[in-house]
Structure formats: C-alpha cells, structure tokens
Amino acid sequence: MKKLYDLPQEIIDVLKEVMEKESIKYEKDALIYIVNEYSKRDYLVKSISDEIVKALKNDFTRLRLGVRTAEHNSTILMDLANSYLMNHPDAIKYVMFNEGEMKSPEVKECDEHLAKKITRAKQIKDNGKIQRGEG
C-alpha cells in the first residue's frame, strides 16, 4: 500500500540518523525499523515490569505483613499504656518485658481483643467481596 506523508524536518532528520546508525539504505525501511522497535519496546517494557513485580512480590508481602504486625503491636501497647496510666499515673518506676510465657494476662487480653477485631474486619471485607461477586 502506498501512502504519501508530509513530515516535519525533525522527523526526517531522525529517519536519516536511524538509517546511518543501523546501515539502512531506504527511508521506508528506516520507518519500518522504527515502528518494529516501538512494538518491541512496548513488549519489553511489559515483560520487564512483570518480572519486577514477580521479583518484588515476596518483599512487598513481607513488608505488608511487617507493617501490619507493627500496627497491631502499637495498638496493644497503646491500650496497655492507656489502661495502666489511667489506673496508676504515678507508678512507672521500672520496665517489665512481656513476651513468650512471661506475657501478662493484660497483654494476652489485648492480643485476644485485637484478634477479634481483625477477625470482624476480615469478615466484613469478605462479605463485601461476596456481595460484589468477587469471592
């Protein structure tokens, strides 16, 4: 198919540059080369972005889970600090670490409360997905 185009001088200069760099004899072939490279570039960009997503997926998951854990722990600490300070505003004299089997009943209670809160939120989210036909 034959087409005639009126191209600006800048485009013609690019065509000549491509012809020179790629040892292409005709402007038509340079134009075909540019179009093919453009098509390859889109495919290449898509392939690279897919590979980046695959490579970083585990890192993003770990980051998301770490942030969620930090948020949960912060909530528990705020609940504990608030409860303690409401009942004993002048009693902070030393720090006791609560982890593993040394976890106090208050910390356990806060953990359970947070777990129930998360379960409720997840259930609401899942119910919404089912209603939207996503689940």
Backbone as CSV, one residue per row, in Angstrom:
resi,resn,N_x,N_y,N_z,CA_x,CA_y,CA_z,C_x,C_y,C_z
1,MET,0.856,-1.163,0.000,0.000,0.000,0.000,0.906,1.231,0.000
2,LYS,0.588,2.150,-0.831,1.400,3.353,-0.964,0.695,4.519,-0.282
3,LYS,1.465,5.241,0.541,0.942,6.413,1.254,1.952,7.540,1.101
4,LEU,1.439,8.756,1.026,2.300,9.936,0.987,2.116,10.707,2.281
5,TYR,3.240,11.097,2.892,3.186,11.843,4.140,4.018,13.105,4.016
6,ASP,3.538,14.149,4.638,4.291,15.396,4.730,4.872,15.441,6.148
7,LEU,6.151,15.109,6.275,6.790,15.002,7.596,7.597,16.244,7.920
8,PRO,7.605,16.645,9.194,8.445,17.775,9.596,9.930,17.413,9.447
9,GLN,10.749,18.424,9.327,12.173,18.207,9.116,12.800,17.406,10.267
10,GLU,12.330,17.617,11.519,12.897,16.890,12.665,12.709,15.379,12.502
11,ILE,11.569,14.966,11.957,11.294,13.539,11.761,12.180,12.994,10.654
12,ILE,12.342,13.763,9.616,13.218,13.341,8.517,14.651,13.206,9.032
13,ASP,15.072,14.124,9.900,16.421,14.042,10.476,16.578,12.764,11.312
14,VAL,15.535,12.415,12.059,15.580,11.182,12.849,15.660,9.973,11.922
15,LEU,14.876,9.980,10.861,14.924,8.877,9.893,16.337,8.714,9.323
16,LYS,16.961,9.828,8.956,18.321,9.776,8.391,19.324,9.280,9.442
17,GLU,19.124,9.699,10.688,20.011,9.250,11.768,19.887,7.735,11.964
18,VAL,18.646,7.232,11.955,18.420,5.791,12.086,19.037,5.061,10.899
19,MET,18.878,5.604,9.714,19.449,4.976,8.521,20.962,4.856,8.645
20,GLU,21.570,5.908,9.153,23.026,5.903,9.295,23.473,4.924,10.380
21,LYS,22.862,5.002,11.533,23.270,4.157,12.669,23.017,2.677,12.407
22,GLU,21.927,2.365,11.722,21.540,0.977,11.519,21.898,0.465,10.120
23,SER,22.614,1.266,9.363,23.019,0.904,7.997,21.822,0.507,7.143
24,ILE,20.829,1.350,7.161,19.609,1.119,6.385,19.671,2.005,5.149
25,LYS,19.335,1.426,3.988,19.502,2.127,2.719,18.337,3.060,2.384
26,TYR,17.113,2.663,2.709,15.942,3.432,2.295,15.173,3.982,3.496
27,GLU,14.558,5.153,3.278,13.775,5.785,4.343,12.596,4.905,4.754
28,LYS,11.985,4.262,3.774,10.865,3.367,4.063,11.303,2.262,5.024
29,ASP,12.463,1.696,4.794,12.971,0.630,5.657,13.310,1.170,7.057
30,ALA,13.780,2.404,7.117,14.063,3.026,8.410,12.766,3.222,9.188
31,LEU,11.725,3.631,8.475,10.427,3.816,9.116,9.875,2.474,9.615
32,ILE,10.004,1.435,8.834,9.570,0.090,9.242,10.368,-0.346,10.477
33,TYR,11.673,-0.092,10.457,12.525,-0.433,11.594,12.060,0.291,12.864
34,ILE,11.778,1.579,12.757,11.340,2.374,13.914,10.022,1.843,14.462
35,VAL,9.081,1.530,13.590,7.783,1.009,14.031,7.957,-0.346,14.721
36,ASN,8.798,-1.204,14.136,9.044,-2.518,14.754,9.719,-2.368,16.117
37,GLU,10.677,-1.462,16.224,11.352,-1.234,17.510,10.373,-0.687,18.544
38,TYR,9.466,0.156,18.099,8.442,0.688,19.001,7.589,-0.452,19.557
39,SER,7.181,-1.366,18.679,6.367,-2.510,19.102,7.144,-3.389,20.070
40,LYS,8.409,-3.636,19.775,9.244,-4.445,20.669,9.413,-3.761,22.018
41,ARG,9.545,-2.445,22.003,9.740,-1.695,23.245,8.552,-1.877,24.174
42,ASP,7.340,-1.777,23.637,6.148,-1.966,24.473,6.124,-3.357,25.078
43,TYR,6.465,-4.369,24.275,6.512,-5.740,24.769,7.603,-5.880,25.827
44,LEU,8.752,-5.259,25.569,9.879,-5.330,26.505,9.536,-4.652,27.831
45,VAL,8.914,-3.477,27.760,8.522,-2.764,28.981,7.546,-3.620,29.782
46,LYS,6.581,-4.223,29.130,5.608,-5.089,29.817,6.314,-6.276,30.449
47,SER,7.218,-6.912,29.715,7.943,-8.069,30.239,8.786,-7.696,31.448
48,ILE,9.488,-6.563,31.356,10.340,-6.115,32.459,9.488,-5.787,33.681
49,SER,8.383,-5.080,33.472,7.531,-4.729,34.620,6.947,-5.985,35.265
50,ASP,6.581,-6.982,34.470,6.073,-8.238,35.028,7.151,-8.930,35.862
51,GLU,8.386,-8.923,35.364,9.496,-9.552,36.094,9.791,-8.810,37.394
52,ILE,9.705,-7.494,37.363,9.938,-6.701,38.579,8.875,-7.024,39.619
53,VAL,7.625,-7.096,39.178,6.534,-7.429,40.106,6.769,-8.809,40.712
54,LYS,7.150,-9.791,39.885,7.418,-11.138,40.403,8.569,-11.124,41.399
55,ALA,9.639,-10.402,41.051,10.826,-10.380,41.903,10.559,-9.706,43.242
56,LEU,9.712,-8.702,43.252,9.476,-7.940,44.481,8.243,-8.388,45.253
57,LYS,7.480,-9.316,44.690,6.225,-9.730,45.330,6.454,-10.205,46.760
58,ASN,7.433,-11.079,46.967,7.702,-11.583,48.315,8.153,-10.466,49.247
59,ASP,8.980,-9.549,48.728,9.431,-8.424,49.556,8.258,-7.550,49.965
60,PHE,7.362,-7.268,49.030,6.196,-6.445,49.343,5.282,-7.157,50.341
61,THR,5.150,-8.477,50.200,4.327,-9.238,51.140,4.933,-9.169,52.537
62,ARG,6.256,-9.383,52.621,6.915,-9.299,53.935,6.777,-7.908,54.522
63,LEU,6.936,-6.899,53.681,6.802,-5.518,54.158,5.385,-5.256,54.666
64,ARG,4.402,-5.693,53.894,2.996,-5.510,54.291,2.718,-6.218,55.607
65,LEU,3.186,-7.456,55.736,2.959,-8.206,56.974,3.702,-7.576,58.150
66,GLY,4.912,-7.087,57.897,5.665,-6.423,58.954,4.983,-5.155,59.433
67,VAL,4.464,-4.392,58.489,3.751,-3.159,58.855,2.486,-3.504,59.642
68,ARG,1.788,-4.543,59.207,0.573,-4.956,59.910,0.908,-5.385,61.344
69,THR,1.977,-6.169,61.502,2.388,-6.605,62.845,2.756,-5.409,63.709
70,ALA,3.492,-4.476,63.136,3.858,-3.269,63.892,2.615,-2.488,64.305
71,GLU,1.655,-2.402,63.418,0.410,-1.699,63.731,-0.343,-2.397,64.865
72,HIS,-0.398,-3.730,64.798,-1.085,-4.492,65.847,-0.388,-4.289,67.192
73,ASN,0.929,-4.413,67.174,1.674,-4.241,68.428,1.513,-2.827,68.983
74,SER,1.491,-1.854,68.105,1.293,-0.469,68.550,-0.072,-0.296,69.196
75,THR,-1.083,-0.913,68.614,-2.432,-0.836,69.175,-2.458,-1.453,70.565
76,ILE,-1.852,-2.617,70.697,-1.807,-3.287,72.002,-1.066,-2.421,73.016
77,LEU,0.074,-1.885,72.620,0.851,-1.048,73.540,0.085,0.201,73.958
78,MET,-0.608,0.792,73.025,-1.403,1.969,73.366,-2.531,1.607,74.334
79,ASP,-3.184,0.475,74.092,-4.246,0.033,75.009,-3.686,-0.213,76.401
80,LEU,-2.556,-0.918,76.455,-1.944,-1.208,77.753,-1.500,0.063,78.463
81,ALA,-0.814,0.932,77.740,-0.323,2.174,78.352,-1.495,3.008,78.854
82,ASN,-2.518,3.100,78.049,-3.691,3.873,78.447,-4.332,3.280,79.709
83,SER,-4.536,1.962,79.717,-5.147,1.313,80.879,-4.280,1.494,82.114
84,TYR,-3.007,1.287,81.958,-2.103,1.385,83.105,-2.052,2.808,83.648
85,LEU,-1.887,3.748,82.763,-1.768,5.133,83.225,-3.073,5.660,83.813
86,MET,-4.199,5.154,83.347,-5.480,5.566,83.926,-5.611,5.076,85.368
87,ASN,-5.029,3.913,85.649,-5.154,3.323,86.980,-3.968,3.610,87.902
88,HIS,-2.802,3.887,87.338,-1.584,4.106,88.140,-0.746,5.230,87.530
89,PRO,-1.199,6.455,87.559,-0.478,7.531,86.877,0.910,7.809,87.445
90,ASP,1.179,7.465,88.691,2.493,7.774,89.271,3.317,6.518,89.563
91,ALA,2.957,5.369,88.977,3.603,4.103,89.334,4.680,3.635,88.353
92,ILE,5.032,4.424,87.362,6.041,3.980,86.388,7.428,4.155,87.002
93,LYS,7.976,3.026,87.481,9.301,3.064,88.107,10.281,2.166,87.372
94,TYR,9.823,1.106,86.742,10.693,0.202,86.010,9.891,-0.474,84.899
95,VAL,10.651,-1.083,83.969,10.031,-1.707,82.804,10.066,-3.216,82.976
96,MET,8.965,-3.861,82.664,8.908,-5.322,82.633,8.594,-5.740,81.204
97,PHE,9.364,-6.706,80.706,9.163,-7.158,79.337,8.136,-8.283,79.315
98,ASN,7.177,-8.175,78.427,6.117,-9.171,78.293,6.234,-9.866,76.948
99,GLU,6.838,-11.054,76.974,6.910,-11.823,75.735,6.932,-13.306,76.076
100,GLY,6.528,-14.113,75.115,6.523,-15.558,75.326,5.653,-15.957,76.506
101,GLU,6.183,-16.825,77.383,5.430,-17.303,78.541,5.342,-16.252,79.641
102,MET,6.142,-15.217,79.542,6.130,-14.154,80.549,5.008,-13.146,80.277
103,LYS,4.249,-13.367,79.229,3.202,-12.425,78.844,2.163,-12.310,79.959
104,SER,1.882,-11.100,80.346,0.926,-10.878,81.429,-0.500,-11.127,80.942
105,PRO,-1.401,-11.366,81.866,-2.807,-11.568,81.470,-3.368,-10.358,80.718
106,GLU,-2.897,-9.162,81.072,-3.384,-7.953,80.398,-2.969,-7.944,78.929
107,VAL,-1.727,-8.323,78.677,-1.244,-8.370,77.284,-2.005,-9.450,76.521
108,LYS,-2.196,-10.604,77.151,-2.958,-11.674,76.496,-4.366,-11.187,76.143
109,GLU,-4.988,-10.470,77.075,-6.335,-9.948,76.830,-6.335,-8.972,75.652
110,CYS,-5.327,-8.102,75.607,-5.228,-7.158,74.477,-5.019,-7.904,73.162
111,ASP,-4.174,-8.957,73.182,-3.959,-9.771,71.974,-5.268,-10.380,71.494
112,GLU,-6.030,-10.940,72.417,-7.307,-11.575,72.071,-8.296,-10.550,71.526
113,HIS,-8.337,-9.386,72.163,-9.245,-8.320,71.700,-8.886,-7.902,70.274
114,LEU,-7.594,-7.718,70.025,-7.154,-7.316,68.687,-7.457,-8.410,67.667
115,ALA,-7.245,-9.671,68.036,-7.536,-10.780,67.117,-9.024,-10.792,66.748
116,LYS,-9.893,-10.557,67.736,-11.338,-10.497,67.454,-11.665,-9.329,66.532
117,LYS,-11.019,-8.195,66.776,-11.239,-7.009,65.947,-10.823,-7.274,64.498
118,ILE,-9.690,-7.930,64.325,-9.196,-8.255,62.978,-10.122,-9.254,62.304
119,THR,-10.564,-10.250,63.058,-11.480,-11.253,62.501,-12.773,-10.605,62.031
120,ARG,-13.315,-9.692,62.835,-14.542,-8.977,62.432,-14.303,-8.172,61.154
121,ALA,-13.186,-7.449,61.105,-12.891,-6.625,59.927,-12.721,-7.494,58.682
122,LYS,-12.046,-8.637,58.835,-11.855,-9.544,57.703,-13.189,-10.109,57.240
123,GLN,-14.051,-10.454,58.179,-15.364,-10.989,57.829,-16.180,-9.953,57.057
124,ILE,-16.142,-8.714,57.512,-16.856,-7.642,56.809,-16.303,-7.482,55.392
125,LYS,-14.968,-7.520,55.268,-14.334,-7.398,53.950,-14.737,-8.570,53.058
126,ASP,-14.676,-9.800,53.587,-15.050,-10.978,52.812,-16.518,-10.946,52.401
127,ASN,-17.405,-10.512,53.311,-18.817,-10.404,52.982,-19.024,-9.398,51.842
128,GLY,-18.281,-8.292,51.880,-18.368,-7.299,50.807,-17.931,-7.871,49.473
129,LYS,-16.864,-8.671,49.487,-16.394,-9.309,48.251,-17.446,-10.260,47.694
130,ILE,-18.066,-11.030,48.583,-19.095,-11.977,48.137,-20.281,-11.224,47.528
131,GLN,-20.698,-10.134,48.170,-21.814,-9.350,47.655,-21.481,-8.726,46.297
132,ARG,-20.211,-8.374,46.089,-19.801,-7.788,44.803,-19.506,-8.866,43.758
133,GLY,-19.575,-10.142,44.174,-19.313,-11.233,43.237,-17.835,-11.503,43.021
134,GLU,-16.991,-11.069,43.938,-15.545,-11.267,43.804,-15.076,-12.503,44.556
135,GLY,-15.869,-13.054,45.413,-15.396,-14.130,46.275,-15.981,-15.427,45.910
